[in-house]
GROMACS .gro file of N, CA, C and O in nm:
model
  524
    1MET      N    1   0.092  -0.119   0.000
    1MET     CA    2   0.001  -0.002   0.003
    1MET      C    3   0.088   0.128   0.005
    1MET      O    4   0.197   0.127   0.062
    2SER      N    5   0.048   0.227  -0.071
    2SER     CA    6   0.120   0.357  -0.072
    2SER      C    7   0.127   0.415   0.059
    2SER      O    8   0.038   0.404   0.136
    3GLU      N    9   0.231   0.509   0.074
    3GLU     CA   10   0.242   0.585   0.198
    3GLU      C   11   0.142   0.703   0.180
    3GLU      O   12   0.120   0.763   0.072
    4PHE      N   13   0.073   0.740   0.290
    4PHE     CA   14  -0.021   0.847   0.298
    4PHE      C   15   0.054   0.974   0.312
    4PHE      O   16   0.152   0.994   0.379
    5HIS      N   17   0.020   1.082   0.233
    5HIS     CA   18   0.067   1.217   0.243
    5HIS      C   19  -0.048   1.312   0.282
    5HIS      O   20  -0.029   1.424   0.252
    6ILE      N   21  -0.147   1.271   0.344
    6ILE     CA   22  -0.264   1.342   0.359
    6ILE      C   23  -0.242   1.471   0.457
    6ILE      O   24  -0.292   1.578   0.433
    7ALA      N   25  -0.152   1.451   0.559
    7ALA     CA   26  -0.129   1.560   0.650
    7ALA      C   27  -0.059   1.673   0.576
    7ALA      O   28  -0.102   1.794   0.579
    8GLU      N   29   0.048   1.650   0.492
    8GLU     CA   30   0.126   1.742   0.426
    8GLU      C   31   0.033   1.806   0.319
    8GLU      O   32   0.034   1.928   0.296
    9ASN      N   33  -0.052   1.723   0.257
    9ASN     CA   34  -0.141   1.774   0.149
    9ASN      C   35  -0.248   1.860   0.191
    9ASN      O   36  -0.277   1.977   0.131
   10LEU      N   37  -0.306   1.835   0.314
   10LEU     CA   38  -0.401   1.933   0.370
   10LEU      C   39  -0.346   2.059   0.397
   10LEU      O   40  -0.406   2.162   0.374
   11LYS      N   41  -0.217   2.065   0.457
   11LYS     CA   42  -0.159   2.194   0.477
   11LYS      C   43  -0.128   2.266   0.354
   11LYS      O   44  -0.156   2.395   0.341
   12ARG      N   45  -0.064   2.190   0.256
   12ARG     CA   46  -0.038   2.259   0.126
   12ARG      C   47  -0.153   2.319   0.066
   12ARG      O   48  -0.155   2.437   0.006
   13LEU      N   49  -0.274   2.237   0.054
   13LEU     CA   50  -0.385   2.287  -0.015
   13LEU      C   51  -0.441   2.398   0.061
   13LEU      O   52  -0.493   2.502   0.007
   14ARG      N   53  -0.451   2.393   0.191
   14ARG     CA   54  -0.518   2.496   0.271
   14ARG      C   55  -0.436   2.639   0.249
   14ARG      O   56  -0.495   2.746   0.221
   15THR      N   57  -0.309   2.627   0.261
   15THR     CA   58  -0.227   2.755   0.241
   15THR      C   59  -0.229   2.804   0.098
   15THR      O   60  -0.228   2.917   0.076
   16PHE      N   61  -0.229   2.696   0.001
   16PHE     CA   62  -0.249   2.740  -0.146
   16PHE      C   63  -0.374   2.821  -0.168
   16PHE      O   64  -0.360   2.922  -0.238
   17HIS      N   65  -0.471   2.781  -0.103
   17HIS     CA   66  -0.605   2.851  -0.127
   17HIS      C   67  -0.628   2.975  -0.039
   17HIS      O   68  -0.732   3.040  -0.047
   18GLY      N   69  -0.536   2.992   0.057
   18GLY     CA   70  -0.538   3.104   0.143
   18GLY      C   71  -0.646   3.092   0.258
   18GLY      O   72  -0.699   3.186   0.303
   19TYR      N   73  -0.667   2.965   0.300
   19TYR     CA   74  -0.756   2.950   0.420
   19TYR      C   75  -0.689   2.935   0.544
   19TYR      O   76  -0.569   2.897   0.552
   20ARG      N   77  -0.760   2.964   0.646
   20ARG     CA   78  -0.706   2.930   0.791
   20ARG      C   79  -0.767   2.804   0.833
   20ARG      O   80  -0.869   2.755   0.777
   21GLN      N   81  -0.711   2.735   0.929
   21GLN     CA   82  -0.768   2.612   0.977
   21GLN      C   83  -0.907   2.626   1.024
   21GLN      O   84  -0.995   2.536   1.001
   22GLN      N   85  -0.937   2.737   1.085
   22GLN     CA   86  -1.080   2.768   1.129
   22GLN      C   87  -1.174   2.773   1.017
   22GLN      O   88  -1.283   2.718   1.029
   23ASP      N   89  -1.134   2.836   0.907
   23ASP     CA   90  -1.217   2.832   0.785
   23ASP      C   91  -1.258   2.703   0.739
   23ASP      O   92  -1.380   2.671   0.715
   24ILE      N   93  -1.155   2.616   0.730
   24ILE     CA   94  -1.190   2.475   0.678
   24ILE      C   95  -1.276   2.402   0.782
   24ILE      O   96  -1.361   2.336   0.743
   25SER      N   97  -1.239   2.404   0.907
   25SER     CA   98  -1.321   2.338   1.010
   25SER      C   99  -1.462   2.388   1.000
   25SER      O  100  -1.556   2.302   1.022
   26GLU      N  101  -1.490   2.514   0.992
   26GLU     CA  102  -1.625   2.566   0.981
   26GLU      C  103  -1.701   2.515   0.866
   26GLU      O  104  -1.821   2.482   0.865
   27LYS      N  105  -1.628   2.518   0.738
   27LYS     CA  106  -1.698   2.475   0.628
   27LYS      C  107  -1.729   2.326   0.632
   27LYS      O  108  -1.819   2.285   0.560
   28LEU      N  109  -1.652   2.244   0.689
   28LEU     CA  110  -1.671   2.101   0.707
   28LEU      C  111  -1.748   2.054   0.826
   28LEU      O  112  -1.766   1.939   0.847
   29ASN      N  113  -1.777   2.158   0.919
   29ASN     CA  114  -1.845   2.124   1.041
   29ASN      C  115  -1.771   2.034   1.134
   29ASN      O  116  -1.841   1.934   1.185
   30ILE      N  117  -1.653   2.053   1.149
   30ILE     CA  118  -1.557   1.977   1.239
   30ILE      C  119  -1.490   2.073   1.327
   30ILE      O  120  -1.480   2.194   1.294
   31SER      N  121  -1.428   2.027   1.436
   31SER     CA  122  -1.362   2.128   1.524
   31SER      C  123  -1.223   2.158   1.460
   31SER      O  124  -1.164   2.085   1.388
   32ARG      N  125  -1.171   2.278   1.494
   32ARG     CA  126  -1.044   2.327   1.449
   32ARG      C  127  -0.936   2.240   1.496
   32ARG      O  128  -0.847   2.207   1.431
   33GLN      N  129  -0.954   2.189   1.617
   33GLN     CA  130  -0.856   2.103   1.679
   33GLN      C  131  -0.850   1.968   1.598
   33GLN      O  132  -0.739   1.920   1.567
   34ALA      N  133  -0.964   1.905   1.556
   34ALA     CA  134  -0.970   1.786   1.474
   34ALA      C  135  -0.888   1.815   1.345
   34ALA      O  136  -0.798   1.734   1.299
   35TYR      N  137  -0.914   1.922   1.276
   35TYR     CA  138  -0.860   1.955   1.151
   35TYR      C  139  -0.694   1.977   1.170
   35TYR      O  140  -0.623   1.928   1.101
   36SER      N  141  -0.666   2.047   1.288
   36SER     CA  142  -0.527   2.062   1.313
   36SER      C  143  -0.452   1.927   1.335
   36SER      O  144  -0.347   1.920   1.290
   37ASN      N  145  -0.522   1.833   1.397
   37ASN     CA  146  -0.476   1.697   1.406
   37ASN      C  147  -0.452   1.626   1.275
   37ASN      O  148  -0.357   1.556   1.260
   38TYR      N  149  -0.535   1.655   1.179
   38TYR     CA  150  -0.516   1.596   1.049
   38TYR      C  151  -0.396   1.654   0.984
   38TYR      O  152  -0.310   1.582   0.916
   39GLU      N  153  -0.372   1.785   0.991
   39GLU     CA  154  -0.263   1.854   0.933
   39GLU      C  155  -0.128   1.805   1.000
   39GLU      O  156  -0.028   1.798   0.927
   40ARG      N  157  -0.130   1.789   1.127
   40ARG     CA  158  -0.011   1.750   1.196
   40ARG      C  159   0.017   1.604   1.179
   40ARG      O  160   0.127   1.551   1.212
   41GLY      N  161  -0.074   1.528   1.127
   41GLY     CA  162  -0.061   1.381   1.114
   41GLY      C  163  -0.076   1.300   1.233
   41GLY      O  164  -0.046   1.181   1.240
   42THR      N  165  -0.130   1.357   1.347
   42THR     CA  166  -0.149   1.286   1.462
   42THR      C  167  -0.284   1.205   1.462
   42THR      O  168  -0.303   1.119   1.548
   43ARG      N  169  -0.371   1.237   1.365
   43ARG     CA  170  -0.492   1.171   1.348
   43ARG      C  171  -0.526   1.174   1.193
   43ARG      O  172  -0.511   1.269   1.123
   44LEU      N  173  -0.576   1.061   1.142
   44LEU     CA  174  -0.627   1.055   1.012
   44LEU      C  175  -0.781   1.086   1.002
   44LEU      O  176  -0.843   1.037   1.081
   45PRO      N  177  -0.825   1.170   0.902
   45PRO     CA  178  -0.978   1.179   0.899
   45PRO      C  179  -1.040   1.054   0.863
   45PRO      O  180  -0.978   0.978   0.790
   46ASP      N  181  -1.167   1.039   0.904
   46ASP     CA  182  -1.244   0.920   0.870
   46ASP      C  183  -1.273   0.937   0.717
   46ASP      O  184  -1.256   1.035   0.658
   47LEU      N  185  -1.323   0.826   0.649
   47LEU     CA  186  -1.342   0.829   0.507
   47LEU      C  187  -1.445   0.934   0.468
   47LEU      O  188  -1.419   1.001   0.371
   48GLU      N  189  -1.546   0.960   0.554
   48GLU     CA  190  -1.649   1.062   0.514
   48GLU      C  191  -1.581   1.201   0.511
   48GLU      O  192  -1.599   1.276   0.416
   49THR      N  193  -1.500   1.224   0.615
   49THR     CA  194  -1.441   1.358   0.622
   49THR      C  195  -1.332   1.367   0.516
   49THR      O  196  -1.323   1.482   0.453
   50ALA      N  197  -1.252   1.265   0.488
   50ALA     CA  198  -1.151   1.281   0.380
   50ALA      C  199  -1.218   1.302   0.247
   50ALA      O  200  -1.173   1.382   0.162
   51SER      N  201  -1.334   1.236   0.228
   51SER     CA  202  -1.401   1.261   0.104
   51SER      C  203  -1.465   1.398   0.090
   51SER      O  204  -1.459   1.461  -0.015
   52LYS      N  205  -1.515   1.454   0.201
   52LYS     CA  206  -1.562   1.601   0.198
   52LYS      C  207  -1.444   1.688   0.175
   52LYS      O  208  -1.457   1.778   0.094
   53LEU      N  209  -1.321   1.667   0.238
   53LEU     CA  210  -1.209   1.749   0.204
   53LEU      C  211  -1.165   1.739   0.056
   53LEU      O  212  -1.137   1.839   0.004
   54ALA      N  213  -1.165   1.632  -0.009
   54ALA     CA  214  -1.127   1.613  -0.131
   54ALA      C  215  -1.232   1.685  -0.226
   54ALA      O  216  -1.190   1.760  -0.326
   55ARG      N  217  -1.357   1.671  -0.202
   55ARG     CA  218  -1.458   1.744  -0.277
   55ARG      C  219  -1.447   1.895  -0.247
   55ARG      O  220  -1.453   1.963  -0.350
   56PHE      N  221  -1.412   1.935  -0.130
   56PHE     CA  222  -1.391   2.078  -0.107
   56PHE      C  223  -1.282   2.141  -0.191
   56PHE      O  224  -1.289   2.247  -0.246
   57TYR      N  225  -1.171   2.074  -0.205
   57TYR     CA  226  -1.051   2.112  -0.288
   57TYR      C  227  -1.068   2.071  -0.430
   57TYR      O  228  -0.976   2.103  -0.500
   58ASN      N  229  -1.172   1.995  -0.460
   58ASN     CA  230  -1.199   1.958  -0.606
   58ASN      C  231  -1.086   1.870  -0.661
   58ASN      O  232  -1.032   1.894  -0.767
   59ILE      N  233  -1.040   1.782  -0.577
   59ILE     CA  234  -0.938   1.685  -0.619
   59ILE      C  235  -0.988   1.545  -0.588
   59ILE      O  236  -1.059   1.526  -0.506
   60PRO      N  237  -0.945   1.443  -0.663
   60PRO     CA  238  -0.966   1.301  -0.626
   60PRO      C  239  -0.925   1.270  -0.489
   60PRO      O  240  -0.814   1.313  -0.447
   61LEU      N  241  -0.987   1.180  -0.419
   61LEU     CA  242  -0.959   1.136  -0.283
   61LEU      C  243  -0.829   1.075  -0.292
   61LEU      O  244  -0.742   1.099  -0.195
   62ASP      N  245  -0.786   0.991  -0.391
   62ASP     CA  246  -0.660   0.922  -0.379
   62ASP      C  247  -0.548   1.027  -0.401
   62ASP      O  248  -0.439   1.017  -0.344
   63ARG      N  249  -0.570   1.139  -0.468
   63ARG     CA  250  -0.471   1.238  -0.489
   63ARG      C  251  -0.448   1.309  -0.347
   63ARG      O  252  -0.332   1.347  -0.316
   64LEU      N  253  -0.557   1.337  -0.278
   64LEU     CA  254  -0.544   1.390  -0.144
   64LEU      C  255  -0.471   1.305  -0.046
   64LEU      O  256  -0.367   1.352   0.021
   65ALA      N  257  -0.487   1.172  -0.054
   65ALA     CA  258  -0.417   1.087   0.029
   65ALA      C  259  -0.280   1.044  -0.004
   65ALA      O  260  -0.194   1.024   0.073
   66HIS      N  261  -0.252   1.043  -0.144
   66HIS     CA  262  -0.116   0.992  -0.188
   66HIS      C  263  -0.027   1.082  -0.262
   66HIS      O  264   0.091   1.054  -0.274
   67ALA      N  265  -0.073   1.183  -0.328
   67ALA     CA  266   0.001   1.275  -0.406
   67ALA      C  267   0.110   1.348  -0.321
   67ALA      O  268   0.074   1.372  -0.199
   68LYS      N  269   0.218   1.373  -0.368
   68LYS     CA  270   0.318   1.452  -0.281
   68LYS      C  271   0.305   1.600  -0.277
   68LYS      O  272   0.362   1.661  -0.202
   69ASP      N  273   0.235   1.649  -0.370
   69ASP     CA  274   0.217   1.792  -0.377
   69ASP      C  275   0.097   1.828  -0.462
   69ASP      O  276   0.109   1.879  -0.570
   70PRO      N  277  -0.023   1.809  -0.424
   70PRO     CA  278  -0.147   1.836  -0.510
   70PRO      C  279  -0.156   1.972  -0.551
   70PRO      O  280  -0.206   2.011  -0.650
   71ALA      N  281  -0.130   2.076  -0.460
   71ALA     CA  282  -0.148   2.213  -0.492
   71ALA      C  283  -0.036   2.267  -0.586
   71ALA      O  284  -0.066   2.340  -0.677
   72GLY      N  285   0.087   2.214  -0.568
   72GLY     CA  286   0.198   2.258  -0.649
   72GLY      C  287   0.186   2.221  -0.794
   72GLY      O  288   0.238   2.293  -0.877
   73ILE      N  289   0.116   2.109  -0.822
   73ILE     CA  290   0.105   2.066  -0.961
   73ILE      C  291   0.029   2.173  -1.035
   73ILE      O  292   0.060   2.198  -1.160
   74ILE      N  293  -0.071   2.241  -0.975
   74ILE     CA  294  -0.139   2.343  -1.049
   74ILE      C  295  -0.058   2.481  -1.036
   74ILE      O  296  -0.036   2.543  -1.134
   75ALA      N  297  -0.020   2.527  -0.916
   75ALA     CA  298   0.046   2.653  -0.898
   75ALA      C  299   0.181   2.666  -0.982
   75ALA      O  300   0.206   2.779  -1.019
   76GLU      N  301   0.255   2.554  -1.007
   76GLU     CA  302   0.383   2.584  -1.059
   76GLU      C  303   0.385   2.541  -1.199
   76GLU      O  304   0.496   2.546  -1.273
   77SER      N  305   0.270   2.500  -1.259
   77SER     CA  306   0.269   2.466  -1.400
   77SER      C  307   0.256   2.597  -1.487
   77SER      O  308   0.150   2.673  -1.483
   78ASP      N  309   0.362   2.635  -1.558
   78ASP     CA  310   0.347   2.752  -1.651
   78ASP      C  311   0.305   2.728  -1.789
   78ASP      O  312   0.268   2.814  -1.857
   79SER      N  313   0.316   2.603  -1.835
   79SER     CA  314   0.264   2.580  -1.963
   79SER      C  315   0.110   2.554  -1.963
   79SER      O  316   0.060   2.554  -1.846
   80HIS      N  317   0.051   2.561  -2.072
   80HIS     CA  318  -0.100   2.555  -2.075
   80HIS      C  319  -0.137   2.417  -2.073
   80HIS      O  320  -0.201   2.352  -2.156
   81LEU      N  321  -0.129   2.354  -1.944
   81LEU     CA  322  -0.158   2.212  -1.929
   81LEU      C  323  -0.310   2.195  -1.880
   81LEU      O  324  -0.360   2.084  -1.883
   82HIS      N  325  -0.368   2.298  -1.830
   82HIS     CA  326  -0.508   2.289  -1.771
   82HIS      C  327  -0.599   2.335  -1.889
   82HIS      O  328  -0.584   2.434  -1.967
   83LEU      N  329  -0.721   2.274  -1.889
   83LEU     CA  330  -0.825   2.308  -1.972
   83LEU      C  331  -0.955   2.330  -1.911
   83LEU      O  332  -0.982   2.263  -1.811
   84ALA      N  333  -1.020   2.413  -1.965
   84ALA     CA  334  -1.167   2.445  -1.924
   84ALA      C  335  -1.249   2.423  -2.046
   84ALA      O  336  -1.227   2.461  -2.161
   85LEU      N  337  -1.362   2.351  -2.025
   85LEU     CA  338  -1.461   2.316  -2.126
   85LEU      C  339  -1.566   2.424  -2.125
   85LEU      O  340  -1.629   2.451  -2.032
   86THR      N  341  -1.588   2.470  -2.256
   86THR     CA  342  -1.694   2.583  -2.270
   86THR      C  343  -1.827   2.507  -2.293
   86THR      O  344  -1.836   2.392  -2.327
   87PRO      N  345  -1.942   2.583  -2.281
   87PRO     CA  346  -2.071   2.518  -2.306
   87PRO      C  347  -2.094   2.468  -2.447
   87PRO      O  348  -2.167   2.385  -2.460
   88VAL      N  349  -2.017   2.523  -2.535
   88VAL     CA  350  -2.040   2.467  -2.678
   88VAL      C  351  -1.937   2.358  -2.711
   88VAL      O  352  -1.935   2.311  -2.826
   89GLY      N  353  -1.862   2.309  -2.608
   89GLY     CA  354  -1.782   2.190  -2.625
   89GLY      C  355  -1.631   2.219  -2.665
   89GLY      O  356  -1.554   2.126  -2.679
   90SER      N  357  -1.591   2.347  -2.688
   90SER     CA  358  -1.456   2.376  -2.709
   90SER      C  359  -1.374   2.398  -2.584
   90SER      O  360  -1.434   2.393  -2.476
   91THR      N  361  -1.254   2.396  -2.587
   91THR     CA  362  -1.169   2.413  -2.464
   91THR      C  363  -1.080   2.532  -2.472
   91THR      O  364  -1.059   2.596  -2.564
   92ILE      N  365  -1.061   2.580  -2.350
   92ILE     CA  366  -0.970   2.695  -2.330
   92ILE      C  367  -0.856   2.640  -2.253
   92ILE      O  368  -0.874   2.583  -2.149
   93ARG      N  369  -0.729   2.672  -2.296
   93ARG     CA  370  -0.611   2.630  -2.228
   93ARG      C  371  -0.575   2.738  -2.127
   93ARG      O  372  -0.588   2.850  -2.149
   94MET      N  373  -0.532   2.686  -2.012
   94MET     CA  374  -0.493   2.772  -1.897
   94MET      C  375  -0.356   2.730  -1.852
   94MET      O  376  -0.323   2.616  -1.840
   95ASN      N  377  -0.280   2.839  -1.803
   95ASN     CA  378  -0.151   2.802  -1.737
   95ASN      C  379  -0.178   2.794  -1.587
   95ASN      O  380  -0.296   2.807  -1.535
   96GLY      N  381  -0.076   2.762  -1.510
   96GLY     CA  382  -0.092   2.751  -1.367
   96GLY      C  383  -0.155   2.869  -1.299
   96GLY      O  384  -0.255   2.857  -1.210
   97PRO      N  385  -0.104   2.993  -1.317
   97PRO     CA  386  -0.160   3.099  -1.250
   97PRO      C  387  -0.316   3.125  -1.294
   97PRO      O  388  -0.396   3.160  -1.208
   98ASP      N  389  -0.347   3.102  -1.421
   98ASP     CA  390  -0.488   3.105  -1.466
   98ASP      C  391  -0.566   3.010  -1.380
   98ASP      O  392  -0.687   3.041  -1.342
   99ALA      N  393  -0.535   2.882  -1.370
   99ALA     CA  394  -0.598   2.775  -1.315
   99ALA      C  395  -0.615   2.810  -1.167
   99ALA      O  396  -0.719   2.793  -1.109
  100LYS      N  397  -0.502   2.860  -1.104
  100LYS     CA  398  -0.513   2.896  -0.957
  100LYS      C  399  -0.620   3.018  -0.935
  100LYS      O  400  -0.692   2.999  -0.841
  101MET      N  401  -0.620   3.113  -1.025
  101MET     CA  402  -0.719   3.220  -1.017
  101MET      C  403  -0.854   3.163  -1.023
  101MET      O  404  -0.948   3.188  -0.950
  102PHE      N  405  -0.879   3.076  -1.118
  102PHE     CA  406  -1.009   3.013  -1.139
  102PHE      C  407  -1.059   2.927  -1.021
  102PHE      O  408  -1.167   2.941  -0.975
  103LEU      N  409  -0.973   2.853  -0.963
  103LEU     CA  410  -0.993   2.775  -0.847
  103LEU      C  411  -1.030   2.861  -0.728
  103LEU      O  412  -1.122   2.844  -0.650
  104SER      N  413  -0.958   2.978  -0.709
  104SER     CA  414  -0.986   3.068  -0.612
  104SER      C  415  -1.122   3.136  -0.637
  104SER      O  416  -1.204   3.145  -0.534
  105TYR      N  417  -1.160   3.165  -0.753
  105TYR     CA  418  -1.288   3.221  -0.786
  105TYR      C  419  -1.391   3.124  -0.740
  105TYR      O  420  -1.503   3.164  -0.687
  106LYS      N  421  -1.379   2.991  -0.770
  106LYS     CA  422  -1.482   2.898  -0.757
  106LYS      C  423  -1.504   2.864  -0.604
  106LYS      O  424  -1.604   2.820  -0.556
  107GLN      N  425  -1.398   2.898  -0.523
  107GLN     CA  426  -1.422   2.899  -0.370
  107GLN      C  427  -1.493   3.013  -0.312
  107GLN      O  428  -1.540   3.004  -0.194
  108LEU      N  429  -1.531   3.119  -0.389
  108LEU     CA  430  -1.598   3.229  -0.340
  108LEU      C  431  -1.748   3.209  -0.334
  108LEU      O  432  -1.791   3.106  -0.406
  109SER      N  433  -1.823   3.269  -0.249
  109SER     CA  434  -1.966   3.250  -0.239
  109SER      C  435  -2.019   3.304  -0.379
  109SER      O  436  -1.960   3.391  -0.451
  110GLU      N  437  -2.144   3.276  -0.403
  110GLU     CA  438  -2.209   3.317  -0.532
  110GLU      C  439  -2.223   3.465  -0.529
  110GLU      O  440  -2.182   3.521  -0.647
  111PRO      N  441  -2.256   3.537  -0.427
  111PRO     CA  442  -2.264   3.685  -0.438
  111PRO      C  443  -2.124   3.747  -0.478
  111PRO      O  444  -2.109   3.835  -0.561
  112LEU      N  445  -2.012   3.679  -0.414
  112LEU     CA  446  -1.877   3.740  -0.448
  112LEU      C  447  -1.839   3.701  -0.594
  112LEU      O  448  -1.778   3.780  -0.661
  113GLN      N  449  -1.876   3.587  -0.643
  113GLN     CA  450  -1.857   3.547  -0.777
  113GLN      C  451  -1.921   3.646  -0.873
  113GLN      O  452  -1.867   3.682  -0.976
  114LYS      N  453  -2.040   3.683  -0.836
  114LYS     CA  454  -2.117   3.776  -0.922
  114LYS      C  455  -2.051   3.908  -0.925
  114LYS      O  456  -2.031   3.973  -1.032
  115GLU      N  457  -1.989   3.962  -0.811
  115GLU     CA  458  -1.917   4.078  -0.815
  115GLU      C  459  -1.795   4.080  -0.896
  115GLU      O  460  -1.760   4.168  -0.981
  116VAL      N  461  -1.724   3.963  -0.898
  116VAL     CA  462  -1.610   3.940  -0.974
  116VAL      C  463  -1.635   3.947  -1.127
  116VAL      O  464  -1.568   4.008  -1.210
  117ARG      N  465  -1.752   3.881  -1.157
  117ARG     CA  466  -1.794   3.877  -1.300
  117ARG      C  467  -1.824   4.017  -1.344
  117ARG      O  468  -1.789   4.059  -1.460
  118ALA      N  469  -1.890   4.098  -1.263
  118ALA     CA  470  -1.928   4.229  -1.299
  118ALA      C  471  -1.801   4.314  -1.317
  118ALA      O  472  -1.788   4.401  -1.411
  119PHE      N  473  -1.705   4.297  -1.221
  119PHE     CA  474  -1.576   4.362  -1.239
  119PHE      C  475  -1.506   4.334  -1.367
  119PHE      O  476  -1.453   4.427  -1.436
  120VAL      N  477  -1.501   4.208  -1.397
  120VAL     CA  478  -1.422   4.173  -1.527
  120VAL      C  479  -1.496   4.227  -1.645
  120VAL      O  480  -1.432   4.280  -1.735
  121LYS      N  481  -1.631   4.228  -1.638
  121LYS     CA  482  -1.707   4.286  -1.748
  121LYS      C  483  -1.681   4.429  -1.771
  121LYS      O  484  -1.656   4.490  -1.872
  122PHE      N  485  -1.663   4.498  -1.652
  122PHE     CA  486  -1.644   4.646  -1.657
  122PHE      C  487  -1.503   4.671  -1.706
  122PHE      O  488  -1.480   4.766  -1.785
  123LYS      N  489  -1.398   4.591  -1.661
  123LYS     CA  490  -1.260   4.610  -1.702
  123LYS      C  491  -1.257   4.581  -1.865
  123LYS      O  492  -1.176   4.648  -1.937
  124LYS      N  493  -1.330   4.477  -1.911
  124LYS     CA  494  -1.321   4.456  -2.045
  124LYS      C  495  -1.387   4.575  -2.118
  124LYS      O  496  -1.327   4.610  -2.231
  125THR      N  497  -1.488   4.612  -2.088
  125THR     CA  498  -1.561   4.736  -2.151
  125THR      C  499  -1.462   4.853  -2.149
  125THR      O  500  -1.437   4.924  -2.251
  126GLN      N  501  -1.403   4.877  -2.037
  126GLN     CA  502  -1.307   4.982  -2.026
  126GLN      C  503  -1.184   4.972  -2.122
  126GLN      O  504  -1.149   5.061  -2.183
  127GLN      N  505  -1.136   4.855  -2.130
  127GLN     CA  506  -1.022   4.830  -2.227
  127GLN      C  507  -1.071   4.857  -2.377
  127GLN      O  508  -1.000   4.901  -2.456
  128GLU      N  509  -1.187   4.802  -2.404
  128GLU     CA  510  -1.238   4.820  -2.541
  128GLU      C  511  -1.255   4.971  -2.577
  128GLU      O  512  -1.227   5.003  -2.700
  129LEU      N  513  -1.295   5.049  -2.486
  129LEU     CA  514  -1.308   5.201  -2.506
  129LEU      C  515  -1.173   5.256  -2.528
  129LEU      O  516  -1.159   5.359  -2.608
  130GLU      N  517  -1.071   5.206  -2.462
  130GLU     CA  518  -0.934   5.262  -2.478
  130GLU      C  519  -0.875   5.216  -2.610
  130GLU      O  520  -0.786   5.303  -2.667
  131ASP      N  521  -0.905   5.104  -2.665
  131ASP     CA  522  -0.853   5.057  -2.789
  131ASP      C  523  -0.908   5.126  -2.908
  131ASP      O  524  -0.955   5.190  -2.960
   0.00000   0.00000   0.00000
């Protein structure tokens, strides 16, 4: 069986996304102390909690448990390795910073996502007027 890297991965993912331990514990409805124990490796999350954590970070459960750096794979990739599928079935290539920004956006609440979309629309219109 593979060695678990869940403790390191939880800390890497949390810091990569800019969360505090308290933020994660509140979102998953667990105590901050329990989450801290997961990050320190003094306790493993049960299967249900591990599954919630993987869904929260939008990664497969096996990657959360076994990958050596799940966040770094996205953050450090500068080539256009990431793809987004459009509603019409075409793809948009994204580099690491683009993918990181998109993941951060997806972690926002719906009202904040709406504000971001309005801001991007405003900036695009502003740019078109300058051109």
